[in-house]
Short mmCIF file of C-alpha atoms and ligand atoms in Angstrom, two decimals:
data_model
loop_
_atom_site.label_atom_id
_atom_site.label_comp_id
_atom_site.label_asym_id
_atom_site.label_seq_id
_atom_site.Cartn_x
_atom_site.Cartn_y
_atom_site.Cartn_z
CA UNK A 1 -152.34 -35.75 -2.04
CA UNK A 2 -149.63 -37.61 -3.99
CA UNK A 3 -149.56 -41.28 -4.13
CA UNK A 4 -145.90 -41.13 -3.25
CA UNK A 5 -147.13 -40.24 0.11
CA UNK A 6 -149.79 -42.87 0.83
CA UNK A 7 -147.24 -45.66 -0.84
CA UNK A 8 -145.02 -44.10 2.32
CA UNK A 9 -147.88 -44.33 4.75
CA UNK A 10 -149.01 -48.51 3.57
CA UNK A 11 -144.85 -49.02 3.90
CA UNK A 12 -145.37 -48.19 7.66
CA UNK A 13 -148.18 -50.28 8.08
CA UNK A 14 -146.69 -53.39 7.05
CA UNK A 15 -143.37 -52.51 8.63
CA UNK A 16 -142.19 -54.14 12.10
CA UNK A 17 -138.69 -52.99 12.45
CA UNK A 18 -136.29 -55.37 15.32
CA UNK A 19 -135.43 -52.84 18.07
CA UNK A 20 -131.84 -52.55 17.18
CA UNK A 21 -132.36 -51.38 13.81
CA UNK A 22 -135.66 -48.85 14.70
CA UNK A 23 -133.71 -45.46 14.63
CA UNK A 24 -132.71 -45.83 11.10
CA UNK A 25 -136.23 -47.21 10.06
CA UNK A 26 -139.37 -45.10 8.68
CA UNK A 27 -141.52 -43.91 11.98
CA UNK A 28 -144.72 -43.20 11.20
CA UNK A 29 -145.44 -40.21 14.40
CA UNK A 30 -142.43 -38.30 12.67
CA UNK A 31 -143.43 -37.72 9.17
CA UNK A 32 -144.30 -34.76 7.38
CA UNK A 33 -147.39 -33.48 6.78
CA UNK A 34 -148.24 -33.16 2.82
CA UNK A 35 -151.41 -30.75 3.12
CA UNK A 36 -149.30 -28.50 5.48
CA UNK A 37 -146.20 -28.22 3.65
CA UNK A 38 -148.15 -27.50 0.88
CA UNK A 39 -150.45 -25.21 1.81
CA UNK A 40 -147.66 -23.39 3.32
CA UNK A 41 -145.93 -22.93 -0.09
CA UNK A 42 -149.33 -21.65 -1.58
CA UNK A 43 -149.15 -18.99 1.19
CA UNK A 44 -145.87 -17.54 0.60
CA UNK A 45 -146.21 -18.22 -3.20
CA UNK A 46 -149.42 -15.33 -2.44
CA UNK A 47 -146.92 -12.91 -1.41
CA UNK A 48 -145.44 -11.20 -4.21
CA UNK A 49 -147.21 -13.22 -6.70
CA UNK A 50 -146.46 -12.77 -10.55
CA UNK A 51 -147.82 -15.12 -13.17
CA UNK A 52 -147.67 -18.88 -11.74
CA UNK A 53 -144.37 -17.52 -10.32
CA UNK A 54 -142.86 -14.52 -7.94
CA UNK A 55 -141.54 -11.46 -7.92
CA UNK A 56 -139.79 -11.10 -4.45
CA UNK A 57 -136.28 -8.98 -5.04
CA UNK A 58 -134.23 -8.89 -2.14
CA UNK A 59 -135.73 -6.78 0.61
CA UNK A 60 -138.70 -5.90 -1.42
CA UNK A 61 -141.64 -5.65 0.30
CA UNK A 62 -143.03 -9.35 -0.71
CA UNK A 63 -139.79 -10.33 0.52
CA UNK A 64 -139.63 -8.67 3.64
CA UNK A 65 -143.77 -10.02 4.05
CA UNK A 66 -142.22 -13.56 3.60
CA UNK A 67 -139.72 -13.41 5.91
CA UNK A 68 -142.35 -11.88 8.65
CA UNK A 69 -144.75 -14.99 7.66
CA UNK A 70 -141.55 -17.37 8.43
CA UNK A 71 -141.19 -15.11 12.38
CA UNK A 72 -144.47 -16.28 12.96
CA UNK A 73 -144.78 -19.45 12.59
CA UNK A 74 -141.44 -20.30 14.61
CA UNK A 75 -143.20 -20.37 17.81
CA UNK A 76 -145.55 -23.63 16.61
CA UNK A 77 -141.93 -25.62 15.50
CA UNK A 78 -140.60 -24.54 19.13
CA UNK A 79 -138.62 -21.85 17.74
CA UNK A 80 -137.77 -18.31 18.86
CA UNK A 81 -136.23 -15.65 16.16
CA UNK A 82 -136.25 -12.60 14.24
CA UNK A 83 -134.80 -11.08 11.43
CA UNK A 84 -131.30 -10.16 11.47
CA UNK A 85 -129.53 -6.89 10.67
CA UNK A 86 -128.59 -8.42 7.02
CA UNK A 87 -132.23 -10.16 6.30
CA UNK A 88 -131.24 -13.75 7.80
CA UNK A 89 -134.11 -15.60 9.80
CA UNK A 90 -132.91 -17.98 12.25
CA UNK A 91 -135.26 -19.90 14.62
CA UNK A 92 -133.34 -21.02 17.61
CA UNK A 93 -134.39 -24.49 19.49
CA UNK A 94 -134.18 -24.81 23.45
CA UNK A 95 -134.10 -28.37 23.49
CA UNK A 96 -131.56 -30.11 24.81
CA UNK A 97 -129.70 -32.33 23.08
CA UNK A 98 -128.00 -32.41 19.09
CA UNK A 99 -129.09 -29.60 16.47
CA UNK A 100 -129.61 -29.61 12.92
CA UNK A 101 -129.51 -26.25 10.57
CA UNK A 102 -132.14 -26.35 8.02
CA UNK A 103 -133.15 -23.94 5.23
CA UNK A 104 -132.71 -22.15 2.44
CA UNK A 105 -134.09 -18.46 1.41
CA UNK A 106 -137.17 -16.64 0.89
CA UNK A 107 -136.07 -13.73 -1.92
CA UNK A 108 -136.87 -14.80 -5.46
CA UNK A 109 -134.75 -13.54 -9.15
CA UNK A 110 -137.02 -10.93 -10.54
CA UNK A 111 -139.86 -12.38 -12.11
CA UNK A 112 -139.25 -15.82 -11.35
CA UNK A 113 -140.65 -19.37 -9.55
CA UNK A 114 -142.48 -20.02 -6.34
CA UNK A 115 -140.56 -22.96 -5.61
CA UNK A 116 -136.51 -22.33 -5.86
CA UNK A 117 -136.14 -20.97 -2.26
CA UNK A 118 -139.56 -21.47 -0.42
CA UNK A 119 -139.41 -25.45 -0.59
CA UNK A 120 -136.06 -25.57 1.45
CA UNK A 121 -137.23 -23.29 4.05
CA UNK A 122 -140.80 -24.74 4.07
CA UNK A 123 -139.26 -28.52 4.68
CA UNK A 124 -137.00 -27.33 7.36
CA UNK A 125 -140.31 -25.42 9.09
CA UNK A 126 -141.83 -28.69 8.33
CA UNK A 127 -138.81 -31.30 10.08
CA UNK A 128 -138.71 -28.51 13.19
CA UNK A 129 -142.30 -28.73 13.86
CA UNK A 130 -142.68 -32.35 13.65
CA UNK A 131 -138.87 -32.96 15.48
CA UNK A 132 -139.01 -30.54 17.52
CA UNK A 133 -142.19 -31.36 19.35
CA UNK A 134 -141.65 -34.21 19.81
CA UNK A 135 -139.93 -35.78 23.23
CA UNK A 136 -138.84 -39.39 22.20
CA UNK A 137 -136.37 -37.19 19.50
CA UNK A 138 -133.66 -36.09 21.12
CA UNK A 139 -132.20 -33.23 19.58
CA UNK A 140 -133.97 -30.48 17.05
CA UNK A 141 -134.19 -28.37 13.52
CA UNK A 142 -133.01 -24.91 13.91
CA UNK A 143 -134.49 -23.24 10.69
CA UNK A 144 -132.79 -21.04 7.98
CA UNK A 145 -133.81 -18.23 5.83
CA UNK A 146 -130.33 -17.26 4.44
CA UNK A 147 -130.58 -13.82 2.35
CA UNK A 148 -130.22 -12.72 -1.11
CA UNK A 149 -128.87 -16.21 -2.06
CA UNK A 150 -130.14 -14.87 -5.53
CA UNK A 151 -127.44 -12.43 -5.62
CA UNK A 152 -129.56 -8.90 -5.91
CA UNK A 153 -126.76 -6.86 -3.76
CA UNK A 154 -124.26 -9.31 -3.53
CA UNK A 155 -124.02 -12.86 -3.64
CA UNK A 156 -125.07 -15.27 -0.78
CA UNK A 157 -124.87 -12.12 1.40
CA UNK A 158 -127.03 -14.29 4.02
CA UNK A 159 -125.17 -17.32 4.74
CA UNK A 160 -122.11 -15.66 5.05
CA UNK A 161 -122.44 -12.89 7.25
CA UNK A 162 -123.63 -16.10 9.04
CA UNK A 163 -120.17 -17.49 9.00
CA UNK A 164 -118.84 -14.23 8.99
CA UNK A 165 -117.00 -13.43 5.50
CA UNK A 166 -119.03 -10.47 5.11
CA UNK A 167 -117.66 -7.37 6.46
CA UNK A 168 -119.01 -3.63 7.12
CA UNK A 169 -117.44 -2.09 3.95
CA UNK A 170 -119.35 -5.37 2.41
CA UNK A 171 -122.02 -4.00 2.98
CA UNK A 172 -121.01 -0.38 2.70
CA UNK A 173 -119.94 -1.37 -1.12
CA UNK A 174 -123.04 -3.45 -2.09
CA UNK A 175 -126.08 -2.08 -4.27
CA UNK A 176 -129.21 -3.71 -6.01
CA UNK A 177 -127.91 -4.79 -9.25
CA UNK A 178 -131.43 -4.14 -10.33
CA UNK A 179 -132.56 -0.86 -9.39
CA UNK A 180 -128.29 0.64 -8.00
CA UNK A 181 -130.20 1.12 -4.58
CA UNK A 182 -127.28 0.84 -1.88
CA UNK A 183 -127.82 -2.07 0.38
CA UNK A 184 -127.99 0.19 3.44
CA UNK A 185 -130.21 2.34 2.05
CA UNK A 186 -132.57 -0.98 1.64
CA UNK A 187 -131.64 -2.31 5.20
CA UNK A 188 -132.57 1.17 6.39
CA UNK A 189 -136.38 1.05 4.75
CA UNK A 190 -136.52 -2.35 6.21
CA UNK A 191 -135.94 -1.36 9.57
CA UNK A 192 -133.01 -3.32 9.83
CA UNK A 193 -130.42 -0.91 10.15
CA UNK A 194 -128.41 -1.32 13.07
CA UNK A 195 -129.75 -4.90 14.28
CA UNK A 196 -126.98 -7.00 15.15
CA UNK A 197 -126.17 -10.24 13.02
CA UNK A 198 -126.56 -13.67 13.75
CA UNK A 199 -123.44 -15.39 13.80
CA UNK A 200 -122.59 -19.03 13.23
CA UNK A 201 -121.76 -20.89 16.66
CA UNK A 202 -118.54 -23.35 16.06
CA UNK A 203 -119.86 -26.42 17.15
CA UNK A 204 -123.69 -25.56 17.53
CA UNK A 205 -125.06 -27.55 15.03
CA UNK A 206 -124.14 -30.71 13.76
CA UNK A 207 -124.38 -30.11 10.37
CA UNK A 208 -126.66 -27.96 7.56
CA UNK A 209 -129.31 -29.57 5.91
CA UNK A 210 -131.28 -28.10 2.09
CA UNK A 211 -133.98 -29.06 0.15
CA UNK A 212 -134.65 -27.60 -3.07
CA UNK A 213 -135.70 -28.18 -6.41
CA UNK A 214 -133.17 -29.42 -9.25
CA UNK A 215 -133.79 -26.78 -11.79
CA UNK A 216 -132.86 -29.66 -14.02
CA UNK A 217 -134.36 -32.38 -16.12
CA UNK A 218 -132.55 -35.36 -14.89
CA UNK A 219 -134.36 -36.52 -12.10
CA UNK A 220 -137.70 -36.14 -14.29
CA UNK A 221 -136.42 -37.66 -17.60
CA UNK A 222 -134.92 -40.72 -15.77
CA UNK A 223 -138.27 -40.70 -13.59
CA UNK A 224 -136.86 -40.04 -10.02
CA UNK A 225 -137.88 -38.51 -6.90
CA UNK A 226 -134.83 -37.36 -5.15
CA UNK A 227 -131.25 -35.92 -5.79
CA UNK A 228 -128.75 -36.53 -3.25
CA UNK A 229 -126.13 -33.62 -3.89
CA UNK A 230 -122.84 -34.61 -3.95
CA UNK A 231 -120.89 -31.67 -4.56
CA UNK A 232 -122.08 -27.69 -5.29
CA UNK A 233 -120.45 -26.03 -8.33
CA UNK A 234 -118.09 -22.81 -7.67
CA UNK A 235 -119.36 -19.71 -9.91
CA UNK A 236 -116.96 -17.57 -11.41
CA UNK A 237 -117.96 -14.16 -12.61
CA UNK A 238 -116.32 -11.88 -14.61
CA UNK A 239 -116.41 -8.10 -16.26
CA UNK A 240 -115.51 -8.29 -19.61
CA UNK A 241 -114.78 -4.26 -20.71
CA UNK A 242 -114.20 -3.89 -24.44
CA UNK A 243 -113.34 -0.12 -25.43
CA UNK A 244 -113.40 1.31 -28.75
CA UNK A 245 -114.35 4.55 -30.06
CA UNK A 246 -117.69 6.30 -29.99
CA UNK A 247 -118.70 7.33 -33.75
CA UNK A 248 -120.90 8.00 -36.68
CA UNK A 249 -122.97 4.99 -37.51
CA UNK A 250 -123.48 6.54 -40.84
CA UNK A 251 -120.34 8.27 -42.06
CA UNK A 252 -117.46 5.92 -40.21
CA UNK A 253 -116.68 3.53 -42.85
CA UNK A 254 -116.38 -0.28 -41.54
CA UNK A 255 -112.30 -0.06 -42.09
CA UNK A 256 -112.17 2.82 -39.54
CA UNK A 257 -114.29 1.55 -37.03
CA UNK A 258 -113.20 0.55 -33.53
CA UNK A 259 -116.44 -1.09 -32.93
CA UNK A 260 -117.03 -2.36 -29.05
CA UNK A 261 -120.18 -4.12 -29.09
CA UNK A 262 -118.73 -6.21 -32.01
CA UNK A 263 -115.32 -6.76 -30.94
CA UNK A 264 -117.70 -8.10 -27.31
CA UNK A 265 -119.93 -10.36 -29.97
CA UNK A 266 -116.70 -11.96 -31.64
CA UNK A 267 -115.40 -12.53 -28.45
CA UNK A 268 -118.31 -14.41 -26.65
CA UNK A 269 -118.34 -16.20 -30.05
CA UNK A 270 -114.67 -17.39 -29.63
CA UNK A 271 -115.35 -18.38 -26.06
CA UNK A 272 -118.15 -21.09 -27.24
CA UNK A 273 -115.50 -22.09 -30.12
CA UNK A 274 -112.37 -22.82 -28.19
CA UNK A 275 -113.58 -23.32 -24.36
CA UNK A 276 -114.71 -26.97 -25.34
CA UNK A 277 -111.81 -28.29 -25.90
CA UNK A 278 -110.53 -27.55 -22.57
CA UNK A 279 -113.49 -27.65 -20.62
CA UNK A 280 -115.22 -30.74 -18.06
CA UNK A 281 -118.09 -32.91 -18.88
CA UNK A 282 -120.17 -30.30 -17.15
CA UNK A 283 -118.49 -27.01 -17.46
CA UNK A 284 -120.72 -24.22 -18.13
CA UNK A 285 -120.66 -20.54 -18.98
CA UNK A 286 -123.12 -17.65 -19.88
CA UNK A 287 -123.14 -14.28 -21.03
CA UNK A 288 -125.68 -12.75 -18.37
CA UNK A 289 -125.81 -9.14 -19.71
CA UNK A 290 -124.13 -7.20 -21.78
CA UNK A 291 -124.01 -3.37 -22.14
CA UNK A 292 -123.34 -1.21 -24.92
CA UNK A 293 -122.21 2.72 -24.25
CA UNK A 294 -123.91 4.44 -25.89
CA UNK A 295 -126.84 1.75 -26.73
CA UNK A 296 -128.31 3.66 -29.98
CA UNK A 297 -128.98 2.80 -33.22
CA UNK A 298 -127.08 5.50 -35.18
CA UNK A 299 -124.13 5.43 -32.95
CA UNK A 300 -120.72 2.97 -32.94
CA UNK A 301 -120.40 1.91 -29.16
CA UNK A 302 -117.23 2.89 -27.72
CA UNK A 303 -117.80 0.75 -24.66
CA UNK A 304 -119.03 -2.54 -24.16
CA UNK A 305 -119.04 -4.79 -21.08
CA UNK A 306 -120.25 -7.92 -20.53
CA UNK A 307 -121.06 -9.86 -17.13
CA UNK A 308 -119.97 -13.72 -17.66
CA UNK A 309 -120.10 -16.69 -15.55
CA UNK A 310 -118.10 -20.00 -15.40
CA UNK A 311 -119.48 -23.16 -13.13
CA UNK A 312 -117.41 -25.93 -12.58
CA UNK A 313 -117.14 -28.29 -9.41
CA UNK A 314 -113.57 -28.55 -10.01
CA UNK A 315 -111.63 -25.21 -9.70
CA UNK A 316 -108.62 -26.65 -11.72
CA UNK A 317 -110.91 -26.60 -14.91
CA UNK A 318 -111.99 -22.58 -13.90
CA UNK A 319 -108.42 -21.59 -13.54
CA UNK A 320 -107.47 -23.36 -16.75
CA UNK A 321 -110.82 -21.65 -18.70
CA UNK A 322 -109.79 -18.64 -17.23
CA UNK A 323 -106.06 -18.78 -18.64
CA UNK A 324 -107.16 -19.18 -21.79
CA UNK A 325 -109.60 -15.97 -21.56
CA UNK A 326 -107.11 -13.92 -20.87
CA UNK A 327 -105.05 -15.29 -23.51
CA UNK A 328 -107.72 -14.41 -25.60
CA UNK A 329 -108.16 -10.82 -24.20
CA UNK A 330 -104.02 -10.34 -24.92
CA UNK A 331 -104.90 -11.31 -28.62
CA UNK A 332 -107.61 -8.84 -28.78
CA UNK A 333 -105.62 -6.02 -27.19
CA UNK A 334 -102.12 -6.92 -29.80
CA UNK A 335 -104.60 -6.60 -32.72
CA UNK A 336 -105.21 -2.76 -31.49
CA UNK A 337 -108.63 -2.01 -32.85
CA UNK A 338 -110.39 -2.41 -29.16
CA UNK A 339 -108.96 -2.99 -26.09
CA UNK A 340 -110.16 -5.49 -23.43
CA UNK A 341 -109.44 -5.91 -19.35
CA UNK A 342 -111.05 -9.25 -18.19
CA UNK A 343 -111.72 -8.50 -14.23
CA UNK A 344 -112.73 -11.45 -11.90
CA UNK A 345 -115.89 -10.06 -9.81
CA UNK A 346 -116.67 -13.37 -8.21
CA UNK A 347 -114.85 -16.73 -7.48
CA UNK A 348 -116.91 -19.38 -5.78
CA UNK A 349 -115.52 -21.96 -4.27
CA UNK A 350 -116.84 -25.88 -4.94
CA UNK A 351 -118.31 -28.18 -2.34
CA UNK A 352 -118.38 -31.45 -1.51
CA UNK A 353 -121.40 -32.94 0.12
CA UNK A 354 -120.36 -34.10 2.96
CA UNK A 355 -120.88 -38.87 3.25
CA UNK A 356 -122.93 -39.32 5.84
CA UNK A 357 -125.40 -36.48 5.38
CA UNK A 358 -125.64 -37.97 1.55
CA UNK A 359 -126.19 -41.66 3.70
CA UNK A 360 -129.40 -40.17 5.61
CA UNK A 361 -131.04 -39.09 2.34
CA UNK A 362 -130.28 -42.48 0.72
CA UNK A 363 -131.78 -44.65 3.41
CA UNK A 364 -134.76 -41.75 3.77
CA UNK A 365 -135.39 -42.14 -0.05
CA UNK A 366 -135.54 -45.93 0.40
CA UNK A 367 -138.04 -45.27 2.93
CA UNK A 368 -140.34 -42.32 1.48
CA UNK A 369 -139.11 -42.57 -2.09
CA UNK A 370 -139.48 -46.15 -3.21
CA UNK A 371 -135.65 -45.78 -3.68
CA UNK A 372 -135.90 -43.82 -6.91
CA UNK A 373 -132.67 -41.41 -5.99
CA UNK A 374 -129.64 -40.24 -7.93
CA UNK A 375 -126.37 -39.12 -6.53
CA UNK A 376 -125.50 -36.03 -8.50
CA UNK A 377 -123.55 -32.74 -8.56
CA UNK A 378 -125.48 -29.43 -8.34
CA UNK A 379 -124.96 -27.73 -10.89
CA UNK A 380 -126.93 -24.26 -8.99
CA UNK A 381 -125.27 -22.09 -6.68
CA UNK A 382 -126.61 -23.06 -3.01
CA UNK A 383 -126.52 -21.52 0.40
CA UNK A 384 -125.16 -25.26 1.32
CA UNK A 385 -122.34 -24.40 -0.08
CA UNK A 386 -121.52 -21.55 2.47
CA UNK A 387 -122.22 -23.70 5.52
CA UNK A 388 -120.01 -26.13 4.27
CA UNK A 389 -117.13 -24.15 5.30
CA UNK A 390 -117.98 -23.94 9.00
CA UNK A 391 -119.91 -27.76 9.09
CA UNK A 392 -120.87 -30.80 7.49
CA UNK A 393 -123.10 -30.02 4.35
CA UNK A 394 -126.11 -32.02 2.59
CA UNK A 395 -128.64 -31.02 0.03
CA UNK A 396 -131.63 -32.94 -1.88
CA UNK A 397 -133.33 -32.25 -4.87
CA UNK A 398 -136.75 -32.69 -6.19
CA UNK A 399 -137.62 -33.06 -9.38
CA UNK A 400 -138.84 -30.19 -11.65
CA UNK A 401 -141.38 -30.20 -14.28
CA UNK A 402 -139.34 -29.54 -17.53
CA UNK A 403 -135.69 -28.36 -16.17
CA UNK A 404 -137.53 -25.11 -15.87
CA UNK A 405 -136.14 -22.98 -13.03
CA UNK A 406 -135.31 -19.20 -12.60
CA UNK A 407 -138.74 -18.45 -14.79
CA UNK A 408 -142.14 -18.05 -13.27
CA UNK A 409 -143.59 -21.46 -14.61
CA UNK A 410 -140.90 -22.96 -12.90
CA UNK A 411 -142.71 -26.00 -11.05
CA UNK A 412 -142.95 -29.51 -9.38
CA UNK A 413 -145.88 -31.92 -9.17
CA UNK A 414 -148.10 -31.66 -5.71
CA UNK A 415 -147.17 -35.78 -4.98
CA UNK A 416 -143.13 -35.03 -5.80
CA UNK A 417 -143.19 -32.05 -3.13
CA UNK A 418 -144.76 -34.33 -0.50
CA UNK A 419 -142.80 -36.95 -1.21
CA UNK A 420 -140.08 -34.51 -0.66
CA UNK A 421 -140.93 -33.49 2.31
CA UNK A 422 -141.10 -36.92 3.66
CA UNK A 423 -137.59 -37.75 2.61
CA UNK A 424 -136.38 -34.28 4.36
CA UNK A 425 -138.10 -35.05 7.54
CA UNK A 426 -136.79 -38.21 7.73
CA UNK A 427 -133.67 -37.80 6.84
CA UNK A 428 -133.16 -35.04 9.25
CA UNK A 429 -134.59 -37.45 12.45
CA UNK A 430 -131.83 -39.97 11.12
CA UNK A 431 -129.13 -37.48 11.25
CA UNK A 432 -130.08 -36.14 14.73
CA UNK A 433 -130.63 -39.78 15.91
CA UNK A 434 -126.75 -40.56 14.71
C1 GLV B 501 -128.65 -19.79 -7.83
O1 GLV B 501 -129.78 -19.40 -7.93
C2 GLV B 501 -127.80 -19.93 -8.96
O2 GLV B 501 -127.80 -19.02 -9.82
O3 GLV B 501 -127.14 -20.96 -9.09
MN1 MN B 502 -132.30 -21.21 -4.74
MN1 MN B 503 -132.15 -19.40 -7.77
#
């Protein structure tokens, strides 16, 4: 087991806290158990396995497995729940006294890591079992497994229906961007059509806690164990249509051509020439996919479309990126060899972490962590930020190995995921002790 967690267990030893200060000091009954947490991960990273990664697409059959492995093992965290009629897991405490939310989601991107996901809803299993059973901690961990937070039919489809911005013709509308399957067509072979949907209870909880891995390299390169999250960036998406006209790849002669696919190239090409100098420090954007109609060697594509994404934490840069797209798409369309609409598919709003949450990791990572924590924005999409609409919001990181996330060899050292899990537990006994 990592040494991060016996440096933890010595600091208790030695520790005598003064009675005044003992609910914000390390207690050594309440901390998480390393072998568990991990073995747990091992037996969901089983189901669905691909590579050293996953393959679990929303309400895929590994998927569904996972979130039938999470049912069971409520009952031993003294939780009751199901799964809900959009995929959600929530295990509901009957102790008295303040709750935490906890979690994150079980579905993976296609062909992708164990961790990003699992390690969230794992620590959260992990705080309820060792909270929650426990009578001198007054108050529990309700745990989380929010739905297609990878965006296969939608995007954080999970978290909110839980706070309940996700209608019937939502659902109605939404299909596997994968395989065009409709969602209720999936929730049907799930046998989860027709189940009611759990529903976020103003004033319930006292806040929503995450785990998950950075998908970064800065806690690694500066040789940290924890990320305190101190805002979540908004994702913009967009389809980008070019249309031109369908022809001859051998007899059209390059003057005559009304070429979509390239009139698509020069324009992602423009975007990485003049979105710098309008940009933030950490601004990003991506070409996802793009499609060419027809997509054949001996033919001109007539259509072209491309699926982009912005990220900023501050929606004033977006907007201002986003101006000066569709500037761009006006001096396309004047030039009159293609034509191109610019339609915004997805705008996600930034969150803030909220100050005290980002407190109770601090003070946890002095305990567990030897200190070694950042503050830092995420720059991921996270389920946090949905539940920081409807309560207060925190999120920590661990490191992982290379930056390497959304691949299967996406990973984290055995000692930084215990050590991880002893910051989470502890940081959620603070919270409910506050
Ligand atoms: C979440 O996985 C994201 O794409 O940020
Ligand atoms: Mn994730
Ligand atoms: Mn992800």
């Amino acid at each position: 087991m990592g040494d991060g967690a016996d440096r933890a267990r010595s600091a208790h030893m030695l520790f005598q806290p003064a009675p005044e200060t003992k609910s914000l000091m390390p207690h050594p009954a309440l901390s998480a158990n390393g072998e568990r947490v991990l073995a747990d991960l091992h037996a969901l990273r089983a189901i669905g396995a691909y590579k050293s990664g996953v393959h679990k697409p929303t309400f895929s059959q590994p998927h569904l497995a996972s979130l039938q492995w999470l049912v069971a093992k409520l009952p031993k965290a003294a939780l009751t729940g199901a799964i809900d009629g959009i995929g959600n897991v929530l295990g509901k405490s009957a102790k008295a006294g303040p709750k935490l939310l906890a979690g994150s989601h079980l579905e993976s991107q296609n062909y992708a890591g164990w961790l990003d996901g699992p390690l969230g809803v794992v620590y959260a299993l992990e705080a309820a079992r060792v909270l929650n059973n426990n009578a001198s901690v007054a108050g529990s961990v309700e745990v989380a497994a929010w739905c297609d937070e990878e965006g296969h039919f939608g995007h954080f489809l999970g978290s909110r229906s839980f706070v309940g911005a996700v209608t019937e013709a939502d659902i109605d509308a939404a299909a596997d961007r994968t395989s065009g399957r409709s969602m209720r067509e999936a929730l049907q072979a799930a046998g989860l059509a027709g189940l009611a949907r759990e529903e976020c209870e103003r004033g319930r909880h006292i806040g929503y806690l995450e785990a998950h891995i950075e998908q970064g390299r800065t806690l690694e390169s500066e040789g940290l164990k924890i990320g305190i999250v101190t805002s979540i960036v908004g994702i913009w998406q967009y389809r980008i249509t070019f249309s031109g006209e369908q022809n001859h790849a051998g007899t059209t002669r390059m003057a005559d051509r009304r070429d979509a696919g390239l009139s698509l190239a020069k324009f992602c090409v423009a975007i990485d020439e003049r979105f710098p100098s309008i940009c933030g420090p950490r601004t990003v954007w991506t070409t996802g996919r793009i499609t060419l109609d027809p997509a054949a060697p001996s033919i001109i594509p007539g259509r072209a479309e491309m699926l982009f994404q912005i990220r900023d934490a501050d929606a004033a840069v977006v907007e201002r990126l986003q101006a000066l797209m569709m500037d761009m798409a006006d001096e396309v369309n004047a030039q009159a060899r293609c034509s191109v609409t610019v339609e915004c598919i997805r705008k996600g709003t930034p969150a803030l972490m909220d100050e005290t949450f980002q407190q109770a990791i601090e003070a946890a990572s002095a305990s567990f962590a030897d200190g070694k924590s950042l503050r830092m924005p995420s720059g991921a999409g996270h389920d946090a930020q949905v539940l920081a609409t409807m309560m207060p919001a925190g999120m920590l990181f661990v490191p992982s190995i290379g930056g390497i996330s959304h691949h299967w060899r996406e990973n984290t050292a055995d000692a930084d995921i215990v050590t991880g899990a002893q910051v989470f537990v502890d940081a959620c006994r603070r919270l409910l002790a506050q």
